[in-house]
mmCIF file of C-alpha atoms in Angstrom:
data_model
loop_
_atom_site.group_PDB
_atom_site.id
_atom_site.type_symbol
_atom_site.label_atom_id
_atom_site.label_comp_id
_atom_site.label_asym_id
_atom_site.label_seq_id
_atom_site.Cartn_x
_atom_site.Cartn_y
_atom_site.Cartn_z
ATOM 1 C CA MET V 1223 -18.018 -4.094 24.773
ATOM 2 C CA LYS V 1224 -14.369 -4.907 25.290
ATOM 3 C CA LEU V 1225 -12.392 -8.093 24.836
ATOM 4 C CA THR V 1226 -9.919 -8.907 27.580
ATOM 5 C CA THR V 1227 -6.225 -9.073 26.750
ATOM 6 C CA ALA V 1228 -6.428 -12.880 26.890
ATOM 7 C CA GLU V 1229 -9.470 -12.961 24.586
ATOM 8 C CA LEU V 1230 -7.770 -10.627 22.115
ATOM 9 C CA ALA V 1231 -4.627 -12.779 22.078
ATOM 10 C CA HIS V 1232 -6.772 -15.890 21.596
ATOM 11 C CA ILE V 1233 -8.615 -14.320 18.655
ATOM 12 C CA GLN V 1234 -5.315 -13.278 17.052
ATOM 13 C CA THR V 1235 -4.084 -16.859 17.309
ATOM 14 C CA GLN V 1236 -7.323 -18.335 15.991
ATOM 15 C CA LEU V 1237 -7.562 -16.054 12.995
ATOM 16 C CA GLN V 1238 -3.868 -15.789 12.081
ATOM 17 C CA ALA V 1239 -4.285 -18.250 9.212
ATOM 18 C CA TYR V 1240 -7.511 -16.634 7.958
ATOM 19 C CA ALA V 1241 -6.195 -13.713 5.908
ATOM 20 C CA PRO V 1242 -9.597 -12.189 4.973
ATOM 21 C CA ALA V 1243 -10.253 -11.337 8.638
ATOM 22 C CA GLN V 1244 -6.927 -9.613 9.313
ATOM 23 C CA ARG V 1245 -8.140 -6.030 8.736
ATOM 24 C CA GLY V 1246 -10.777 -6.612 11.405
ATOM 25 C CA VAL V 1247 -8.279 -8.171 13.808
ATOM 26 C CA ASN V 1248 -5.891 -5.240 13.234
ATOM 27 C CA ARG V 1249 -8.677 -2.737 13.984
ATOM 28 C CA LEU V 1250 -9.481 -4.637 17.146
ATOM 29 C CA ILE V 1251 -5.845 -4.443 18.241
ATOM 30 C CA GLU V 1252 -5.681 -0.711 17.412
ATOM 31 C CA HIS V 1253 -8.745 -0.144 19.593
ATOM 32 C CA GLN V 1254 -7.371 -2.311 22.412
ATOM 33 C CA GLY V 1255 -10.180 -4.860 22.200
ATOM 34 C CA GLN V 1256 -13.037 -2.326 22.038
ATOM 35 C CA LEU V 1257 -15.401 -4.133 19.658
ATOM 36 C CA GLU V 1258 -17.796 -1.261 18.947
ATOM 37 C CA ALA V 1259 -14.964 1.199 18.250
ATOM 38 C CA ALA V 1260 -13.267 -1.300 15.916
ATOM 39 C CA LEU V 1261 -16.567 -1.937 14.100
ATOM 40 C CA ASP V 1262 -17.299 1.765 13.702
ATOM 41 C CA ASP V 1263 -13.761 2.447 12.476
ATOM 42 C CA LEU V 1264 -13.773 -0.346 9.892
ATOM 43 C CA LEU V 1265 -17.273 0.558 8.667
ATOM 44 C CA VAL V 1266 -16.315 4.230 8.252
ATOM 45 C CA GLU V 1267 -13.067 3.263 6.513
ATOM 46 C CA THR V 1268 -14.954 0.995 4.129
ATOM 47 C CA TYR V 1269 -18.132 2.996 3.491
ATOM 48 C CA GLY V 1270 -17.392 6.523 4.691
ATOM 49 C CA ALA V 1271 -18.739 8.532 7.595
ATOM 50 C CA PRO V 1272 -22.423 9.433 7.858
ATOM 51 C CA ALA V 1273 -22.975 12.595 5.832
ATOM 52 C CA GLU V 1274 -25.058 14.454 8.405
ATOM 53 C CA PHE V 1275 -24.302 15.381 11.970
ATOM 54 C CA GLY V 1276 -26.620 13.641 14.379
ATOM 55 C CA LYS V 1277 -27.194 10.572 12.219
ATOM 56 C CA PRO V 1278 -26.693 7.224 13.911
ATOM 57 C CA SER V 1279 -23.332 5.566 13.448
ATOM 58 C CA LEU V 1280 -22.921 3.006 10.698
ATOM 59 C CA TRP V 1281 -22.533 0.368 13.404
ATOM 60 C CA GLN V 1282 -25.904 1.334 14.911
ATOM 61 C CA VAL V 1283 -27.648 1.046 11.551
ATOM 62 C CA THR V 1284 -25.788 -2.167 10.685
ATOM 63 C CA ARG V 1285 -26.682 -3.617 14.085
ATOM 64 C CA ASP V 1286 -30.380 -2.927 13.482
ATOM 65 C CA VAL V 1287 -30.307 -4.632 10.076
ATOM 66 C CA LEU V 1288 -28.296 -7.532 11.480
ATOM 67 C CA ARG V 1289 -30.873 -8.003 14.197
ATOM 68 C CA GLN V 1290 -33.535 -8.566 11.570
ATOM 69 C CA GLU V 1291 -31.318 -11.057 9.756
ATOM 70 C CA LEU V 1292 -29.617 -12.913 12.609
ATOM 71 C CA CYS V 1293 -32.211 -13.210 15.311
ATOM 72 C CA SER V 1294 -34.429 -15.468 13.222
ATOM 73 C CA ASP V 1295 -31.635 -17.366 11.473
ATOM 74 C CA GLU V 1296 -31.248 -20.791 13.071
ATOM 75 C CA GLY V 1297 -28.165 -21.556 10.965
ATOM 76 C CA PHE V 1298 -26.266 -18.594 12.374
ATOM 77 C CA ARG V 1299 -27.531 -19.345 15.901
ATOM 78 C CA GLY V 1300 -26.122 -22.855 15.598
ATOM 79 C CA ARG V 1301 -22.741 -21.571 14.483
ATOM 80 C CA ILE V 1302 -22.559 -19.041 17.315
ATOM 81 C CA ARG V 1303 -23.561 -21.691 19.861
ATOM 82 C CA ALA V 1304 -20.883 -24.055 18.549
ATOM 83 C CA TYR V 1305 -18.233 -21.316 18.804
ATOM 84 C CA VAL V 1306 -19.318 -20.223 22.304
ATOM 85 C CA GLU V 1307 -19.275 -23.847 23.505
ATOM 86 C CA LYS V 1308 -15.780 -24.488 22.078
ATOM 87 C CA PRO V 1309 -14.030 -21.135 21.559
ATOM 88 C CA GLN V 1310 -10.673 -22.883 21.284
ATOM 89 C CA GLN V 1311 -11.650 -24.366 17.906
ATOM 90 C CA ALA V 1312 -10.853 -21.857 15.179
ATOM 91 C CA THR V 1313 -12.977 -23.766 12.660
ATOM 92 C CA PHE V 1314 -16.145 -22.750 14.537
ATOM 93 C CA LEU V 1315 -15.103 -19.093 14.441
ATOM 94 C CA THR V 1316 -14.162 -19.067 10.763
ATOM 95 C CA GLY V 1317 -17.320 -21.076 9.966
ATOM 96 C CA ALA V 1318 -19.494 -18.406 11.620
ATOM 97 C CA ILE V 1319 -17.627 -15.647 9.753
ATOM 98 C CA ILE V 1320 -18.029 -17.374 6.391
ATOM 99 C CA TYR V 1321 -21.709 -18.083 7.071
ATOM 100 C CA LEU V 1322 -22.332 -14.439 7.922
ATOM 101 C CA VAL V 1323 -20.580 -13.245 4.734
ATOM 102 C CA GLU V 1324 -22.352 -15.720 2.472
ATOM 103 C CA GLN V 1325 -25.826 -16.060 3.970
ATOM 104 C CA VAL V 1326 -26.831 -12.780 5.600
ATOM 105 C CA ALA V 1327 -28.364 -10.164 3.312
ATOM 106 C CA LEU V 1328 -27.254 -6.632 4.103
ATOM 107 C CA PRO V 1329 -27.600 -3.566 1.892
ATOM 108 C CA PHE V 1330 -23.832 -3.602 1.364
ATOM 109 C CA THR V 1331 -21.168 -6.221 0.839
ATOM 110 C CA LEU V 1332 -19.994 -7.624 4.144
ATOM 111 C CA SER V 1333 -16.258 -8.256 4.110
ATOM 112 C CA PRO V 1334 -14.776 -11.111 6.155
ATOM 113 C CA SER V 1335 -13.003 -8.490 8.307
ATOM 114 C CA LEU V 1336 -16.305 -6.853 9.241
ATOM 115 C CA ALA V 1337 -17.958 -10.235 9.658
ATOM 116 C CA ALA V 1338 -15.174 -11.301 12.041
ATOM 117 C CA LEU V 1339 -15.800 -8.286 14.262
ATOM 118 C CA ILE V 1340 -19.561 -8.826 14.144
ATOM 119 C CA VAL V 1341 -19.239 -12.512 15.050
ATOM 120 C CA LEU V 1342 -16.921 -11.621 17.944
ATOM 121 C CA TYR V 1343 -19.323 -8.910 19.134
ATOM 122 C CA VAL V 1344 -22.370 -11.175 18.981
ATOM 123 C CA SER V 1345 -20.557 -14.103 20.608
ATOM 124 C CA LYS V 1346 -19.177 -11.873 23.375
ATOM 125 C CA VAL V 1347 -22.549 -10.404 24.316
ATOM 126 C CA GLY V 1348 -24.502 -13.557 23.439
ATOM 127 C CA LEU V 1349 -26.935 -13.879 20.547
ATOM 128 C CA ASP V 1350 -30.052 -13.971 22.716
ATOM 129 C CA ILE V 1351 -28.967 -10.831 24.585
ATOM 130 C CA PHE V 1352 -28.022 -9.145 21.282
ATOM 131 C CA CYS V 1353 -31.468 -9.916 19.887
ATOM 132 C CA ARG V 1354 -33.322 -8.676 22.952
ATOM 133 C CA TYR V 1355 -31.127 -5.592 23.398
ATOM 134 C CA THR V 1356 -31.622 -4.478 19.817
ATOM 135 C CA GLU V 1357 -35.394 -5.021 19.761
ATOM 136 C CA PRO V 1358 -37.201 -1.898 18.646
ATOM 137 C CA ALA V 1359 -39.134 -0.083 21.349
ATOM 138 C CA PRO V 1360 -42.868 -0.813 21.254
ATOM 139 C CA PRO V 1361 -44.917 2.010 19.744
ATOM 140 C CA GLU V 1362 -46.328 4.388 22.322
ATOM 141 C CA ALA V 1363 -50.096 4.411 22.567
#
């Protein structure tokens, strides 16, 4: 998932006054708008690389846990919808980031920088698509 040059510039402008998200924005710039690469990089920097070869990336594991938390959370859905409807309003973006940091229970502390990248990822792909895409496969009979 990649942000366009215009989207990346817009995000930089929107979040320039929100210092807690700057590490995430910087990672996004370093990875030229590649959201998954920026997420993986920031997660590894913060929590370290998976110890064993062949383990899923931290982003994959985080995404699975987020699915459980976000896909049934109407408060987060409302914030994402508000941001998607009016992406020019930075308050909707920072509101979604703050909500994610404060309300979503993950097994580790979610920094505003990571939350910013997650909110951008989910808003780019769409929450409904994110939820369906990350659904576990049904058990084989």
